[in-house]
Amino acid sequence: MSRDKEGVLRLASEGNVITKPEDIIKQPTVLEFLGMEEKAKYSETDLETALINKLQKFLLELGKGYLFEARQKRFTYDEDNFYVDLVFYNRLLRCYVLIDLKVDKLTHQDIGQMQMYVNYYDRYEKLEDENPTIGILLCKEKNDALVEITLPKDANIYASEYKLYLPDKKLLQQKLKEWIEEEEE
């Protein structure tokens, strides 16, 4: 059914080929395996603890090449302490991947904080032969316009919404029908 039959055949034979940072960012990231209630009030610490407790499934949900390095990784700069929620390394892209968890709507302050984390890792942690650090803001709700206006075009920072559960089958079918109708217009 795909219009890109060659692309589908290549994906089937080669798998997902990772060549650029965007290739490792899933949209959305589905966290159903955590077993958290969709409407329950929870904190970033609750989300982080649930992820760490289910680390293997989380790594599989993220995609290929991820290696876990740290949780609440502290770094000190100019006598101030900062904490990155989750630090991974992607061996396929040969770079650090920093994840900051947000249980509410993403703000420009969150984006600025991640920019600082990425800058620090690029300047003080990564080796010369490694690629630039990638920052992922994993948030409950994002605003693409806010992300676009806050970050420079070449920023290696991405916002990705997470879903605790996939929508039910009927809702997915309805959305698919709407998308098909939009394409035909």
mmCIF file with all atom_site columns, C-alpha atoms in Angstrom:
data_model
loop_
_atom_site.group_PDB
_atom_site.id
_atom_site.type_symbol
_atom_site.label_atom_id
_atom_site.label_alt_id
_atom_site.label_comp_id
_atom_site.label_asym_id
_atom_site.label_entity_id
_atom_site.label_seq_id
_atom_site.pdbx_PDB_ins_code
_atom_site.Cartn_x
_atom_site.Cartn_y
_atom_site.Cartn_z
_atom_site.occupancy
_atom_site.B_iso_or_equiv
_atom_site.pdbx_formal_charge
_atom_site.auth_seq_id
_atom_site.auth_comp_id
_atom_site.auth_asym_id
_atom_site.auth_atom_id
_atom_site.pdbx_PDB_model_num
ATOM 1   C CA . MET A 1 1   ? 0.000   0.000  0.000  1.00 0.00 ? 1   MET A CA 1
ATOM 2   C CA . SER A 1 2   ? 2.995   2.309  0.389  1.00 0.00 ? 2   SER A CA 1
ATOM 3   C CA . ARG A 1 3   ? 3.791   4.839  -2.315 1.00 0.00 ? 3   ARG A CA 1
ATOM 4   C CA . ASP A 1 4   ? 7.498   4.299  -1.591 1.00 0.00 ? 4   ASP A CA 1
ATOM 5   C CA . LYS A 1 5   ? 7.736   0.619  -2.498 1.00 0.00 ? 5   LYS A CA 1
ATOM 6   C CA . GLU A 1 6   ? 11.544  0.757  -2.862 1.00 0.00 ? 6   GLU A CA 1
ATOM 7   C CA . GLY A 1 7   ? 11.862  2.326  0.590  1.00 0.00 ? 7   GLY A CA 1
ATOM 8   C CA . VAL A 1 8   ? 9.659   -0.358 2.146  1.00 0.00 ? 8   VAL A CA 1
ATOM 9   C CA . LEU A 1 9   ? 11.638  -3.156 0.447  1.00 0.00 ? 9   LEU A CA 1
ATOM 10  C CA . ARG A 1 10  ? 14.918  -1.576 1.625  1.00 0.00 ? 10  ARG A CA 1
ATOM 11  C CA . LEU A 1 11  ? 13.547  -1.312 5.181  1.00 0.00 ? 11  LEU A CA 1
ATOM 12  C CA . ALA A 1 12  ? 12.458  -4.958 5.052  1.00 0.00 ? 12  ALA A CA 1
ATOM 13  C CA . SER A 1 13  ? 15.846  -6.185 3.852  1.00 0.00 ? 13  SER A CA 1
ATOM 14  C CA . GLU A 1 14  ? 18.229  -3.797 5.706  1.00 0.00 ? 14  GLU A CA 1
ATOM 15  C CA . GLY A 1 15  ? 16.187  -2.712 8.720  1.00 0.00 ? 15  GLY A CA 1
ATOM 16  C CA . ASN A 1 16  ? 16.135  0.866  9.942  1.00 0.00 ? 16  ASN A CA 1
ATOM 17  C CA . VAL A 1 17  ? 19.425  2.384  8.752  1.00 0.00 ? 17  VAL A CA 1
ATOM 18  C CA . ILE A 1 18  ? 20.632  5.080  11.140 1.00 0.00 ? 18  ILE A CA 1
ATOM 19  C CA . THR A 1 19  ? 22.556  7.875  9.449  1.00 0.00 ? 19  THR A CA 1
ATOM 20  C CA . LYS A 1 20  ? 21.506  11.067 11.252 1.00 0.00 ? 20  LYS A CA 1
ATOM 21  C CA . PRO A 1 21  ? 20.252  12.009 14.744 1.00 0.00 ? 21  PRO A CA 1
ATOM 22  C CA . GLU A 1 22  ? 16.601  12.222 13.629 1.00 0.00 ? 22  GLU A CA 1
ATOM 23  C CA . ASP A 1 23  ? 16.743  8.497  12.786 1.00 0.00 ? 23  ASP A CA 1
ATOM 24  C CA . ILE A 1 24  ? 16.968  7.550  16.476 1.00 0.00 ? 24  ILE A CA 1
ATOM 25  C CA . ILE A 1 25  ? 14.063  9.676  17.728 1.00 0.00 ? 25  ILE A CA 1
ATOM 26  C CA . LYS A 1 26  ? 10.747  7.830  17.900 1.00 0.00 ? 26  LYS A CA 1
ATOM 27  C CA . GLN A 1 27  ? 7.581   9.892  17.645 1.00 0.00 ? 27  GLN A CA 1
ATOM 28  C CA . PRO A 1 28  ? 5.793   9.237  19.898 1.00 0.00 ? 28  PRO A CA 1
ATOM 29  C CA . THR A 1 29  ? 7.659   7.078  22.381 1.00 0.00 ? 29  THR A CA 1
ATOM 30  C CA . VAL A 1 30  ? 5.192   4.551  23.790 1.00 0.00 ? 30  VAL A CA 1
ATOM 31  C CA . LEU A 1 31  ? 5.670   3.811  27.488 1.00 0.00 ? 31  LEU A CA 1
ATOM 32  C CA . GLU A 1 32  ? 2.779   1.372  27.875 1.00 0.00 ? 32  GLU A CA 1
ATOM 33  C CA . PHE A 1 33  ? 5.124   -1.250 29.363 1.00 0.00 ? 33  PHE A CA 1
ATOM 34  C CA . LEU A 1 34  ? 5.485   0.932  32.492 1.00 0.00 ? 34  LEU A CA 1
ATOM 35  C CA . GLY A 1 35  ? 1.950   0.112  33.581 1.00 0.00 ? 35  GLY A CA 1
ATOM 36  C CA . MET A 1 36  ? 1.336   3.684  34.784 1.00 0.00 ? 36  MET A CA 1
ATOM 37  C CA . GLU A 1 37  ? -2.224  4.989  34.824 1.00 0.00 ? 37  GLU A CA 1
ATOM 38  C CA . GLU A 1 38  ? -2.863  7.512  32.035 1.00 0.00 ? 38  GLU A CA 1
ATOM 39  C CA . LYS A 1 39  ? -4.704  10.044 34.189 1.00 0.00 ? 39  LYS A CA 1
ATOM 40  C CA . ALA A 1 40  ? -2.767  9.537  37.395 1.00 0.00 ? 40  ALA A CA 1
ATOM 41  C CA . LYS A 1 41  ? -0.732  12.431 38.749 1.00 0.00 ? 41  LYS A CA 1
ATOM 42  C CA . TYR A 1 42  ? 2.911   11.480 38.725 1.00 0.00 ? 42  TYR A CA 1
ATOM 43  C CA . SER A 1 43  ? 6.243   13.260 39.036 1.00 0.00 ? 43  SER A CA 1
ATOM 44  C CA . GLU A 1 44  ? 9.342   13.191 36.849 1.00 0.00 ? 44  GLU A CA 1
ATOM 45  C CA . THR A 1 45  ? 10.980  11.039 39.555 1.00 0.00 ? 45  THR A CA 1
ATOM 46  C CA . ASP A 1 46  ? 8.081   8.532  39.355 1.00 0.00 ? 46  ASP A CA 1
ATOM 47  C CA . LEU A 1 47  ? 8.471   8.371  35.567 1.00 0.00 ? 47  LEU A CA 1
ATOM 48  C CA . GLU A 1 48  ? 12.261  8.049  35.793 1.00 0.00 ? 48  GLU A CA 1
ATOM 49  C CA . THR A 1 49  ? 12.051  5.286  38.428 1.00 0.00 ? 49  THR A CA 1
ATOM 50  C CA . ALA A 1 50  ? 9.536   3.344  36.349 1.00 0.00 ? 50  ALA A CA 1
ATOM 51  C CA . LEU A 1 51  ? 11.785  3.655  33.283 1.00 0.00 ? 51  LEU A CA 1
ATOM 52  C CA . ILE A 1 52  ? 14.908  2.530  35.137 1.00 0.00 ? 52  ILE A CA 1
ATOM 53  C CA . ASN A 1 53  ? 13.014  -0.409 36.618 1.00 0.00 ? 53  ASN A CA 1
ATOM 54  C CA . LYS A 1 54  ? 12.064  -1.441 33.078 1.00 0.00 ? 54  LYS A CA 1
ATOM 55  C CA . LEU A 1 55  ? 15.318  -0.364 31.427 1.00 0.00 ? 55  LEU A CA 1
ATOM 56  C CA . GLN A 1 56  ? 15.559  -3.246 28.956 1.00 0.00 ? 56  GLN A CA 1
ATOM 57  C CA . LYS A 1 57  ? 12.102  -2.556 27.531 1.00 0.00 ? 57  LYS A CA 1
ATOM 58  C CA . PHE A 1 58  ? 12.836  1.187  27.445 1.00 0.00 ? 58  PHE A CA 1
ATOM 59  C CA . LEU A 1 59  ? 16.049  0.601  25.486 1.00 0.00 ? 59  LEU A CA 1
ATOM 60  C CA . LEU A 1 60  ? 14.126  -1.511 22.990 1.00 0.00 ? 60  LEU A CA 1
ATOM 61  C CA . GLU A 1 61  ? 11.475  1.223  22.704 1.00 0.00 ? 61  GLU A CA 1
ATOM 62  C CA . LEU A 1 62  ? 14.159  3.864  22.038 1.00 0.00 ? 62  LEU A CA 1
ATOM 63  C CA . GLY A 1 63  ? 15.619  1.932  19.122 1.00 0.00 ? 63  GLY A CA 1
ATOM 64  C CA . LYS A 1 64  ? 18.981  0.638  17.934 1.00 0.00 ? 64  LYS A CA 1
ATOM 65  C CA . GLY A 1 65  ? 22.399  1.180  19.455 1.00 0.00 ? 65  GLY A CA 1
ATOM 66  C CA . TYR A 1 66  ? 21.577  2.605  22.883 1.00 0.00 ? 66  TYR A CA 1
ATOM 67  C CA . LEU A 1 67  ? 23.803  1.926  25.886 1.00 0.00 ? 67  LEU A CA 1
ATOM 68  C CA . PHE A 1 68  ? 22.827  3.119  29.367 1.00 0.00 ? 68  PHE A CA 1
ATOM 69  C CA . GLU A 1 69  ? 25.382  5.215  31.241 1.00 0.00 ? 69  GLU A CA 1
ATOM 70  C CA . ALA A 1 70  ? 23.751  7.053  34.134 1.00 0.00 ? 70  ALA A CA 1
ATOM 71  C CA . ARG A 1 71  ? 20.663  8.229  35.968 1.00 0.00 ? 71  ARG A CA 1
ATOM 72  C CA . GLN A 1 72  ? 20.628  11.713 37.513 1.00 0.00 ? 72  GLN A CA 1
ATOM 73  C CA . LYS A 1 73  ? 24.163  12.288 36.207 1.00 0.00 ? 73  LYS A CA 1
ATOM 74  C CA . ARG A 1 74  ? 25.603  15.210 38.122 1.00 0.00 ? 74  ARG A CA 1
ATOM 75  C CA . PHE A 1 75  ? 28.011  17.676 36.619 1.00 0.00 ? 75  PHE A CA 1
ATOM 76  C CA . THR A 1 76  ? 29.363  20.807 38.218 1.00 0.00 ? 76  THR A CA 1
ATOM 77  C CA . TYR A 1 77  ? 29.978  23.992 36.330 1.00 0.00 ? 77  TYR A CA 1
ATOM 78  C CA . ASP A 1 78  ? 31.116  27.218 37.983 1.00 0.00 ? 78  ASP A CA 1
ATOM 79  C CA . GLU A 1 79  ? 30.348  25.736 41.418 1.00 0.00 ? 79  GLU A CA 1
ATOM 80  C CA . ASP A 1 80  ? 26.704  24.950 40.509 1.00 0.00 ? 80  ASP A CA 1
ATOM 81  C CA . ASN A 1 81  ? 25.455  21.356 40.297 1.00 0.00 ? 81  ASN A CA 1
ATOM 82  C CA . PHE A 1 82  ? 23.229  20.191 37.462 1.00 0.00 ? 82  PHE A CA 1
ATOM 83  C CA . TYR A 1 83  ? 21.586  16.799 36.927 1.00 0.00 ? 83  TYR A CA 1
ATOM 84  C CA . VAL A 1 84  ? 20.785  15.137 33.621 1.00 0.00 ? 84  VAL A CA 1
ATOM 85  C CA . ASP A 1 85  ? 17.863  12.728 34.088 1.00 0.00 ? 85  ASP A CA 1
ATOM 86  C CA . LEU A 1 86  ? 19.180  9.927  31.851 1.00 0.00 ? 86  LEU A CA 1
ATOM 87  C CA . VAL A 1 87  ? 22.472  9.601  29.971 1.00 0.00 ? 87  VAL A CA 1
ATOM 88  C CA . PHE A 1 88  ? 22.876  7.099  27.144 1.00 0.00 ? 88  PHE A CA 1
ATOM 89  C CA . TYR A 1 89  ? 25.473  6.515  24.487 1.00 0.00 ? 89  TYR A CA 1
ATOM 90  C CA . ASN A 1 90  ? 24.467  5.510  20.980 1.00 0.00 ? 90  ASN A CA 1
ATOM 91  C CA . ARG A 1 91  ? 27.191  3.296  19.560 1.00 0.00 ? 91  ARG A CA 1
ATOM 92  C CA . LEU A 1 92  ? 25.819  3.528  15.991 1.00 0.00 ? 92  LEU A CA 1
ATOM 93  C CA . LEU A 1 93  ? 25.938  7.328  15.946 1.00 0.00 ? 93  LEU A CA 1
ATOM 94  C CA . ARG A 1 94  ? 28.983  7.418  18.264 1.00 0.00 ? 94  ARG A CA 1
ATOM 95  C CA . CYS A 1 95  ? 27.578  10.126 20.528 1.00 0.00 ? 95  CYS A CA 1
ATOM 96  C CA . TYR A 1 96  ? 26.033  10.824 23.897 1.00 0.00 ? 96  TYR A CA 1
ATOM 97  C CA . VAL A 1 97  ? 22.241  10.992 24.071 1.00 0.00 ? 97  VAL A CA 1
ATOM 98  C CA . LEU A 1 98  ? 20.850  12.975 26.998 1.00 0.00 ? 98  LEU A CA 1
ATOM 99  C CA . ILE A 1 99  ? 17.205  12.552 27.978 1.00 0.00 ? 99  ILE A CA 1
ATOM 100 C CA . ASP A 1 100 ? 15.336  15.000 30.159 1.00 0.00 ? 100 ASP A CA 1
ATOM 101 C CA . LEU A 1 101 ? 11.896  13.873 31.336 1.00 0.00 ? 101 LEU A CA 1
ATOM 102 C CA . LYS A 1 102 ? 8.969   16.291 31.538 1.00 0.00 ? 102 LYS A CA 1
ATOM 103 C CA . VAL A 1 103 ? 5.579   15.252 32.927 1.00 0.00 ? 103 VAL A CA 1
ATOM 104 C CA . ASP A 1 104 ? 3.846   18.428 31.763 1.00 0.00 ? 104 ASP A CA 1
ATOM 105 C CA . LYS A 1 105 ? 3.795   20.622 28.679 1.00 0.00 ? 105 LYS A CA 1
ATOM 106 C CA . LEU A 1 106 ? 7.252   21.460 27.315 1.00 0.00 ? 106 LEU A CA 1
ATOM 107 C CA . THR A 1 107 ? 8.443   25.034 27.990 1.00 0.00 ? 107 THR A CA 1
ATOM 108 C CA . HIS A 1 108 ? 11.153  27.189 26.458 1.00 0.00 ? 108 HIS A CA 1
ATOM 109 C CA . GLN A 1 109 ? 12.969  26.980 29.817 1.00 0.00 ? 109 GLN A CA 1
ATOM 110 C CA . ASP A 1 110 ? 13.120  23.184 29.435 1.00 0.00 ? 110 ASP A CA 1
ATOM 111 C CA . ILE A 1 111 ? 14.607  23.612 25.961 1.00 0.00 ? 111 ILE A CA 1
ATOM 112 C CA . GLY A 1 112 ? 17.198  26.104 27.236 1.00 0.00 ? 112 GLY A CA 1
ATOM 113 C CA . GLN A 1 113 ? 18.166  23.754 30.061 1.00 0.00 ? 113 GLN A CA 1
ATOM 114 C CA . MET A 1 114 ? 18.700  20.910 27.583 1.00 0.00 ? 114 MET A CA 1
ATOM 115 C CA . GLN A 1 115 ? 20.773  23.220 25.363 1.00 0.00 ? 115 GLN A CA 1
ATOM 116 C CA . MET A 1 116 ? 23.039  23.868 28.370 1.00 0.00 ? 116 MET A CA 1
ATOM 117 C CA . TYR A 1 117 ? 23.373  20.111 29.042 1.00 0.00 ? 117 TYR A CA 1
ATOM 118 C CA . VAL A 1 118 ? 24.242  19.401 25.399 1.00 0.00 ? 118 VAL A CA 1
ATOM 119 C CA . ASN A 1 119 ? 26.763  22.256 25.317 1.00 0.00 ? 119 ASN A CA 1
ATOM 120 C CA . TYR A 1 120 ? 28.430  20.972 28.491 1.00 0.00 ? 120 TYR A CA 1
ATOM 121 C CA . TYR A 1 121 ? 28.715  17.414 27.156 1.00 0.00 ? 121 TYR A CA 1
ATOM 122 C CA . ASP A 1 122 ? 30.060  18.618 23.808 1.00 0.00 ? 122 ASP A CA 1
ATOM 123 C CA . ARG A 1 123 ? 32.693  20.789 25.482 1.00 0.00 ? 123 ARG A CA 1
ATOM 124 C CA . TYR A 1 124 ? 33.760  18.676 28.458 1.00 0.00 ? 124 TYR A CA 1
ATOM 125 C CA . GLU A 1 125 ? 32.671  15.043 28.069 1.00 0.00 ? 125 GLU A CA 1
ATOM 126 C CA . LYS A 1 126 ? 32.768  13.920 24.442 1.00 0.00 ? 126 LYS A CA 1
ATOM 127 C CA . LEU A 1 127 ? 36.000  12.808 22.846 1.00 0.00 ? 127 LEU A CA 1
ATOM 128 C CA . GLU A 1 128 ? 37.380  14.451 19.709 1.00 0.00 ? 128 GLU A CA 1
ATOM 129 C CA . ASP A 1 129 ? 36.451  11.507 17.476 1.00 0.00 ? 129 ASP A CA 1
ATOM 130 C CA . GLU A 1 130 ? 32.859  11.334 18.769 1.00 0.00 ? 130 GLU A CA 1
ATOM 131 C CA . ASN A 1 131 ? 29.894  13.057 17.174 1.00 0.00 ? 131 ASN A CA 1
ATOM 132 C CA . PRO A 1 132 ? 27.988  15.944 18.780 1.00 0.00 ? 132 PRO A CA 1
ATOM 133 C CA . THR A 1 133 ? 25.731  15.187 21.735 1.00 0.00 ? 133 THR A CA 1
ATOM 134 C CA . ILE A 1 134 ? 22.016  14.717 21.120 1.00 0.00 ? 134 ILE A CA 1
ATOM 135 C CA . GLY A 1 135 ? 19.434  16.015 23.576 1.00 0.00 ? 135 GLY A CA 1
ATOM 136 C CA . ILE A 1 136 ? 15.938  14.547 23.785 1.00 0.00 ? 136 ILE A CA 1
ATOM 137 C CA . LEU A 1 137 ? 13.191  16.190 25.794 1.00 0.00 ? 137 LEU A CA 1
ATOM 138 C CA . LEU A 1 138 ? 10.717  13.400 26.469 1.00 0.00 ? 138 LEU A CA 1
ATOM 139 C CA . CYS A 1 139 ? 7.536   15.237 27.392 1.00 0.00 ? 139 CYS A CA 1
ATOM 140 C CA . LYS A 1 140 ? 3.840   14.668 27.955 1.00 0.00 ? 140 LYS A CA 1
ATOM 141 C CA . GLU A 1 141 ? 2.934   17.470 25.565 1.00 0.00 ? 141 GLU A CA 1
ATOM 142 C CA . LYS A 1 142 ? 5.029   19.448 23.098 1.00 0.00 ? 142 LYS A CA 1
ATOM 143 C CA . ASN A 1 143 ? 4.497   22.467 20.922 1.00 0.00 ? 143 ASN A CA 1
ATOM 144 C CA . ASP A 1 144 ? 6.392   22.182 17.623 1.00 0.00 ? 144 ASP A CA 1
ATOM 145 C CA . ALA A 1 145 ? 6.228   25.964 17.036 1.00 0.00 ? 145 ALA A CA 1
ATOM 146 C CA . LEU A 1 146 ? 7.818   26.630 20.442 1.00 0.00 ? 146 LEU A CA 1
ATOM 147 C CA . VAL A 1 147 ? 10.614  24.153 19.742 1.00 0.00 ? 147 VAL A CA 1
ATOM 148 C CA . GLU A 1 148 ? 11.216  25.650 16.288 1.00 0.00 ? 148 GLU A CA 1
ATOM 149 C CA . ILE A 1 149 ? 11.402  29.261 17.490 1.00 0.00 ? 149 ILE A CA 1
ATOM 150 C CA . THR A 1 150 ? 13.513  28.469 20.572 1.00 0.00 ? 150 THR A CA 1
ATOM 151 C CA . LEU A 1 151 ? 16.214  26.380 18.910 1.00 0.00 ? 151 LEU A CA 1
ATOM 152 C CA . PRO A 1 152 ? 18.567  27.266 16.058 1.00 0.00 ? 152 PRO A CA 1
ATOM 153 C CA . LYS A 1 153 ? 18.024  25.185 12.910 1.00 0.00 ? 153 LYS A CA 1
ATOM 154 C CA . ASP A 1 154 ? 21.208  23.156 13.443 1.00 0.00 ? 154 ASP A CA 1
ATOM 155 C CA . ALA A 1 155 ? 20.492  22.291 17.101 1.00 0.00 ? 155 ALA A CA 1
ATOM 156 C CA . ASN A 1 156 ? 20.911  18.658 18.038 1.00 0.00 ? 156 ASN A CA 1
ATOM 157 C CA . ILE A 1 157 ? 17.948  18.801 20.420 1.00 0.00 ? 157 ILE A CA 1
ATOM 158 C CA . TYR A 1 158 ? 14.630  17.099 19.822 1.00 0.00 ? 158 TYR A CA 1
ATOM 159 C CA . ALA A 1 159 ? 11.329  17.041 21.645 1.00 0.00 ? 159 ALA A CA 1
ATOM 160 C CA . SER A 1 160 ? 9.375   13.817 21.621 1.00 0.00 ? 160 SER A CA 1
ATOM 161 C CA . GLU A 1 161 ? 6.006   13.238 23.194 1.00 0.00 ? 161 GLU A CA 1
ATOM 162 C CA . TYR A 1 162 ? 5.485   10.062 25.098 1.00 0.00 ? 162 TYR A CA 1
ATOM 163 C CA . LYS A 1 163 ? 2.278   8.118  25.365 1.00 0.00 ? 163 LYS A CA 1
ATOM 164 C CA . LEU A 1 164 ? 1.663   5.845  28.309 1.00 0.00 ? 164 LEU A CA 1
ATOM 165 C CA . TYR A 1 165 ? -0.729  3.824  26.153 1.00 0.00 ? 165 TYR A CA 1
ATOM 166 C CA . LEU A 1 166 ? -1.495  3.541  22.467 1.00 0.00 ? 166 LEU A CA 1
ATOM 167 C CA . PRO A 1 167 ? -5.007  4.711  21.596 1.00 0.00 ? 167 PRO A CA 1
ATOM 168 C CA . ASP A 1 168 ? -7.630  2.014  21.165 1.00 0.00 ? 168 ASP A CA 1
ATOM 169 C CA . LYS A 1 169 ? -8.047  0.350  17.787 1.00 0.00 ? 169 LYS A CA 1
ATOM 170 C CA . LYS A 1 170 ? -11.173 2.335  16.801 1.00 0.00 ? 170 LYS A CA 1
ATOM 171 C CA . LEU A 1 171 ? -9.473  5.670  17.445 1.00 0.00 ? 171 LEU A CA 1
ATOM 172 C CA . LEU A 1 172 ? -6.413  4.591  15.431 1.00 0.00 ? 172 LEU A CA 1
ATOM 173 C CA . GLN A 1 173 ? -8.674  3.531  12.542 1.00 0.00 ? 173 GLN A CA 1
ATOM 174 C CA . GLN A 1 174 ? -10.497 6.880  12.682 1.00 0.00 ? 174 GLN A CA 1
ATOM 175 C CA . LYS A 1 175 ? -7.185  8.813  12.624 1.00 0.00 ? 175 LYS A CA 1
ATOM 176 C CA . LEU A 1 176 ? -5.916  6.733  9.702  1.00 0.00 ? 176 LEU A CA 1
ATOM 177 C CA . LYS A 1 177 ? -9.100  7.458  7.771  1.00 0.00 ? 177 LYS A CA 1
ATOM 178 C CA . GLU A 1 178 ? -8.715  11.212 8.463  1.00 0.00 ? 178 GLU A CA 1
ATOM 179 C CA . TRP A 1 179 ? -5.078  11.170 7.276  1.00 0.00 ? 179 TRP A CA 1
ATOM 180 C CA . ILE A 1 180 ? -6.025  9.348  4.083  1.00 0.00 ? 180 ILE A CA 1
ATOM 181 C CA . GLU A 1 181 ? -8.778  11.903 3.396  1.00 0.00 ? 181 GLU A CA 1
ATOM 182 C CA . GLU A 1 182 ? -6.315  14.769 3.964  1.00 0.00 ? 182 GLU A CA 1
ATOM 183 C CA . GLU A 1 183 ? -3.877  13.215 1.459  1.00 0.00 ? 183 GLU A CA 1
ATOM 184 C CA . GLU A 1 184 ? -6.604  12.914 -1.175 1.00 0.00 ? 184 GLU A CA 1
ATOM 185 C CA . GLU A 1 185 ? -7.549  16.612 -0.927 1.00 0.00 ? 185 GLU A CA 1
#
